[in-house]
Each structure stands twice: as structure tokens, then as C-alpha cells.
Amino acid sequence: MKTNVLTLDAKKAGDVDLNDAIFGVDPRADILHRVVTWQLAKRRAGTHAVLFRSEISRTTKKFGKQKGGGGARHGSRKSNIWVGGARAFGPIPRDHGFDLPKKIRKLGLKCALSAKQAAGKLIVVDSVEMTEGKTKALVEKLGKLNLANALFIDGAEVNANFKLAVSNIPNIDVLPSQGANVYDILRRDTLVLTKAAVANLEERLK
């Protein structure tokens, strides 16, 4: 499918042919959900922890008499029934990540790209190169493109001046093509790809 290529000043700069096998896939909510869940699980720190009985230094002297106390025969003060005692079955440091087949991850990225294209939320620009890293200048250009919530994906490397200018603008993100992922694509309203990003993504997902 053909789509227009714009400049950052919202002027037409030709067109580009998008691969239907990547940008024309029927989006599947189940695949998108699996990939996003996998991504968010991987980024969890998993450093939560509690103190267990072996990690607490408290007396093990017998508490009270063997009989006549009217309660259970408690021994160690490390038990979880005492204030300041250990936790029972509490969380321990662990990795929350899980495996997801590579073909599912690839299909998820195709679905995310196709969903933006089908919704008319995909814009292709010739490049995002800027001579100066001025936020004010970039805000004016984004206004011409009617972008208030967007993800820019550039080629192998992001233009340094563009990256500097965009860093102070809320709800506008930028990634190199290798960092393109389902979660970041879906969390922004509009997806903006450079021609280099289109070429790299088609090579990556073919």
C-alpha cells in the first residue's frame, strides 16, 4: 500500500510503499495482550522481600508455662504470630519474566503497526534531522503535524539534535528502529516513522 511521506513542516515529500505483510495484518487483540504482558513482566524488578524466621534474631526461650496458660504452647519469638516476628509465605526476590515464542513477538509488532495504519494513526516522514536541538522549534513543527501524543521511530540511530529537542516535550517519545516495541507503540496515540525506520522494520520483520 502506498502512503504519503511528509516533512517535519507537514509538506509532502513523495510517497512510500508499505509492505502489506507488515502494515496490512489483521490486528489481533489476544496477540497484542500476550506481548504487552510479556514486556511488562520482564521490566518488573522482582526485588520485593520479607524476613523469614531464619533471618530474625529473637529469643527461643519458652514463653509461659507448659500448662494452665489458656493458650497454645508457643516457643520461639521468631514466629509470625508475634509482633516483630517473621512473615509466613511472604514474597522473595525473583524474576517475573517468562518466555514468549519469537514468532509471537514478531506477529505482535506487526499487529501493532497494522493497527496504527488501519486507524489512520501512522505518519511517515522523510527524516527527523534538525540543525539545532531547540525544543521551541520542534514544538512548532509538531503543531503543523497536529501531534500532541506520539512516538517517533527513526533509523538505526536517532538524530542527536532531534533527541535533545524532544526530551522536554511531554507525551512525545523517540526510539531507534531496533527499539521499536508493541507497548510503546500502543501507549501513544500516533506513530511517526521515518523512511529509514520503515526500511529497517521491513527488513527486521520479513
Coordinates of C-alpha atoms in Angstrom, one line a residue:
M1 CA 0.0 0.0 0.0
K2 CA 1.2 3.5 -0.8
T3 CA 1.2 6.3 1.8
N4 CA 2.3 9.9 1.6
V5 CA 5.7 11.0 3.0
L6 CA 5.8 14.3 4.8
T7 CA 8.5 16.6 6.1
L8 CA 8.5 17.9 9.7
D9 CA 6.9 21.0 8.3
A10 CA 3.9 19.0 7.1
K11 CA 4.8 19.4 3.4
K12 CA 4.5 16.4 1.0
A13 CA 7.9 14.8 0.1
G14 CA 6.8 12.0 -2.1
D15 CA 5.3 8.6 -1.1
V16 CA 6.4 5.2 0.1
D17 CA 5.2 1.7 -0.5
L18 CA 4.4 -0.1 2.8
N19 CA 4.6 -3.9 2.9
D20 CA 1.1 -5.4 3.3
A21 CA 2.6 -8.4 5.2
I22 CA 3.8 -6.0 7.9
F23 CA 1.4 -3.0 7.8
G24 CA -1.7 -4.7 6.5
V25 CA -2.1 -7.6 9.0
D26 CA -5.5 -8.0 10.7
P27 CA -4.7 -6.8 14.3
R28 CA -5.3 -9.5 17.0
A29 CA -6.1 -8.3 20.5
D30 CA -5.0 -11.6 22.0
I31 CA -1.5 -11.4 20.4
L32 CA -1.1 -7.8 21.5
H33 CA -2.2 -8.6 25.0
R34 CA 0.3 -11.5 25.2
V35 CA 3.2 -9.4 24.0
V36 CA 2.4 -6.4 26.3
T37 CA 2.1 -8.7 29.3
W38 CA 5.4 -10.3 28.4
Q39 CA 7.1 -6.9 28.1
L40 CA 5.7 -5.6 31.4
A41 CA 6.6 -8.8 33.3
K42 CA 10.2 -8.5 32.1
R43 CA 10.6 -5.0 33.3
R44 CA 9.4 -5.8 36.9
A45 CA 12.3 -5.5 39.4
G46 CA 11.3 -8.6 41.5
T47 CA 13.3 -7.3 44.4
H48 CA 10.5 -7.4 47.0
A49 CA 11.4 -9.4 50.1
V50 CA 10.4 -10.1 53.7
L51 CA 12.2 -11.5 56.7
F52 CA 11.7 -15.2 57.4
R53 CA 12.3 -17.0 60.7
S54 CA 15.9 -17.9 59.9
E55 CA 16.7 -14.2 59.2
I56 CA 15.4 -12.8 62.5
S57 CA 17.4 -12.7 65.8
R58 CA 15.0 -13.2 68.6
T59 CA 14.9 -15.4 71.7
T60 CA 13.8 -19.0 71.5
K61 CA 13.1 -19.2 75.3
K62 CA 9.9 -20.9 76.2
F63 CA 7.1 -18.4 76.6
G64 CA 4.9 -19.1 79.7
K65 CA 4.1 -22.4 81.4
Q66 CA 3.6 -25.7 79.7
K67 CA 0.1 -25.9 81.1
G68 CA -2.5 -23.6 82.6
G69 CA -1.8 -20.6 80.4
G70 CA -5.0 -20.9 78.5
G71 CA -3.3 -20.7 75.1
A72 CA -1.1 -22.6 72.7
R73 CA 2.4 -23.7 73.7
H74 CA 4.5 -21.1 71.9
G75 CA 8.2 -21.4 71.7
S76 CA 10.4 -19.1 69.5
R77 CA 9.6 -15.4 69.4
K78 CA 10.6 -15.6 65.7
S79 CA 7.1 -17.0 64.9
N80 CA 4.9 -15.0 62.6
I81 CA 2.2 -14.8 65.4
W82 CA 4.2 -12.3 67.4
V83 CA 4.6 -8.6 66.8
G84 CA 8.0 -8.2 65.2
G85 CA 8.1 -11.8 64.2
A86 CA 8.8 -13.2 60.8
R87 CA 6.4 -13.4 57.8
A88 CA 5.0 -16.6 56.6
F89 CA 4.9 -17.3 52.9
G90 CA 6.0 -13.7 52.0
P91 CA 7.4 -12.6 48.7
I92 CA 11.1 -13.4 47.9
P93 CA 13.4 -11.8 45.2
R94 CA 12.6 -13.5 41.9
D95 CA 12.5 -12.9 38.1
H96 CA 8.9 -12.3 36.9
G97 CA 9.8 -12.7 33.2
F98 CA 8.7 -15.6 31.1
D99 CA 9.4 -16.9 27.7
L100 CA 7.4 -16.0 24.6
P101 CA 8.0 -17.5 21.2
K102 CA 9.9 -15.3 18.8
K103 CA 7.2 -15.7 16.1
I104 CA 4.6 -14.4 18.6
R105 CA 6.7 -11.4 19.4
K106 CA 7.2 -10.7 15.7
L107 CA 3.5 -11.1 15.0
G108 CA 2.7 -8.7 17.9
L109 CA 4.8 -6.0 16.4
K110 CA 3.2 -6.5 13.0
C111 CA -0.3 -6.3 14.6
A112 CA 0.7 -3.0 16.5
L113 CA 2.0 -1.4 13.3
S114 CA -1.1 -2.6 11.3
A115 CA -3.5 -1.3 14.0
K116 CA -2.0 2.2 13.7
Q117 CA -2.1 2.1 9.9
A118 CA -5.8 0.9 9.9
A119 CA -6.8 3.6 12.4
G120 CA -5.1 6.3 10.3
K121 CA -2.7 7.0 13.1
L122 CA 0.5 6.2 11.1
I123 CA 2.6 9.0 9.6
V124 CA 5.7 8.6 7.5
V125 CA 8.2 11.4 7.4
D126 CA 11.3 11.7 5.3
S127 CA 13.6 12.3 8.3
V128 CA 13.7 13.9 11.7
E129 CA 17.0 15.7 11.3
M130 CA 17.3 19.1 12.9
T131 CA 20.2 21.6 12.7
E132 CA 19.6 22.7 16.3
G133 CA 18.3 20.9 19.3
K134 CA 15.7 23.6 20.1
T135 CA 12.5 22.5 21.8
K136 CA 10.6 25.6 20.7
A137 CA 11.4 24.9 17.0
L138 CA 10.2 21.3 17.3
V139 CA 7.0 22.3 19.1
E140 CA 6.1 24.5 16.1
K141 CA 6.8 21.6 13.7
L142 CA 4.7 19.2 15.8
G143 CA 1.8 21.8 15.8
K144 CA 1.9 21.7 11.9
L145 CA 1.6 17.9 12.0
N146 CA -1.2 18.1 14.7
L147 CA 0.9 15.9 17.0
A148 CA 0.3 16.1 20.8
N149 CA 0.8 12.4 21.8
A150 CA 3.1 10.5 19.5
L151 CA 6.0 8.0 19.2
F152 CA 8.7 8.8 16.7
I153 CA 10.8 5.8 15.4
D154 CA 13.9 6.7 13.5
G155 CA 16.5 4.5 11.7
A156 CA 19.5 2.8 13.3
E157 CA 20.3 5.9 15.3
V158 CA 18.2 8.9 16.4
N159 CA 19.3 12.3 15.2
A160 CA 21.1 13.9 18.2
N161 CA 19.5 17.3 17.9
F162 CA 16.0 15.9 17.5
K163 CA 16.5 13.7 20.6
L164 CA 17.7 16.7 22.5
A165 CA 14.7 18.8 21.4
V166 CA 12.1 16.2 22.1
S167 CA 13.4 15.4 25.6
N168 CA 11.5 18.3 27.1
I169 CA 8.1 17.7 25.4
P170 CA 5.6 15.6 27.3
N171 CA 3.8 12.7 25.6
I172 CA 6.3 12.7 22.7
D173 CA 8.8 9.8 22.7
V174 CA 11.5 8.8 20.2
L175 CA 13.2 5.4 19.6
P176 CA 15.7 3.9 17.2
S177 CA 14.1 1.2 14.9
Q178 CA 15.8 -1.6 16.8
G179 CA 14.0 -0.4 20.0
A180 CA 10.5 -0.5 18.3
N181 CA 8.2 -2.5 20.6
V182 CA 4.5 -3.2 21.0
Y183 CA 4.0 -1.5 24.4
D184 CA 5.5 1.9 23.4
I185 CA 3.6 1.9 20.0
L186 CA 0.2 1.3 21.7
R187 CA 0.7 3.7 24.6
R188 CA 1.0 6.7 22.2
D189 CA -1.9 8.0 20.1
T190 CA 0.1 8.5 16.8
L191 CA 3.1 6.5 15.4
V192 CA 5.5 8.5 13.3
L193 CA 8.1 6.5 11.2
T194 CA 10.9 7.9 9.2
K195 CA 11.7 6.3 5.8
A196 CA 14.8 4.7 7.3
A197 CA 12.6 3.2 10.1
V198 CA 10.2 1.8 7.5
A199 CA 13.1 0.1 5.7
N200 CA 14.6 -1.2 8.9
L201 CA 11.3 -2.6 10.2
E202 CA 10.5 -4.3 7.0
E203 CA 14.0 -5.9 7.0
R204 CA 13.6 -7.0 10.6
L205 CA 10.1 -8.4 10.2
K206 CA 10.3 -10.0 6.8

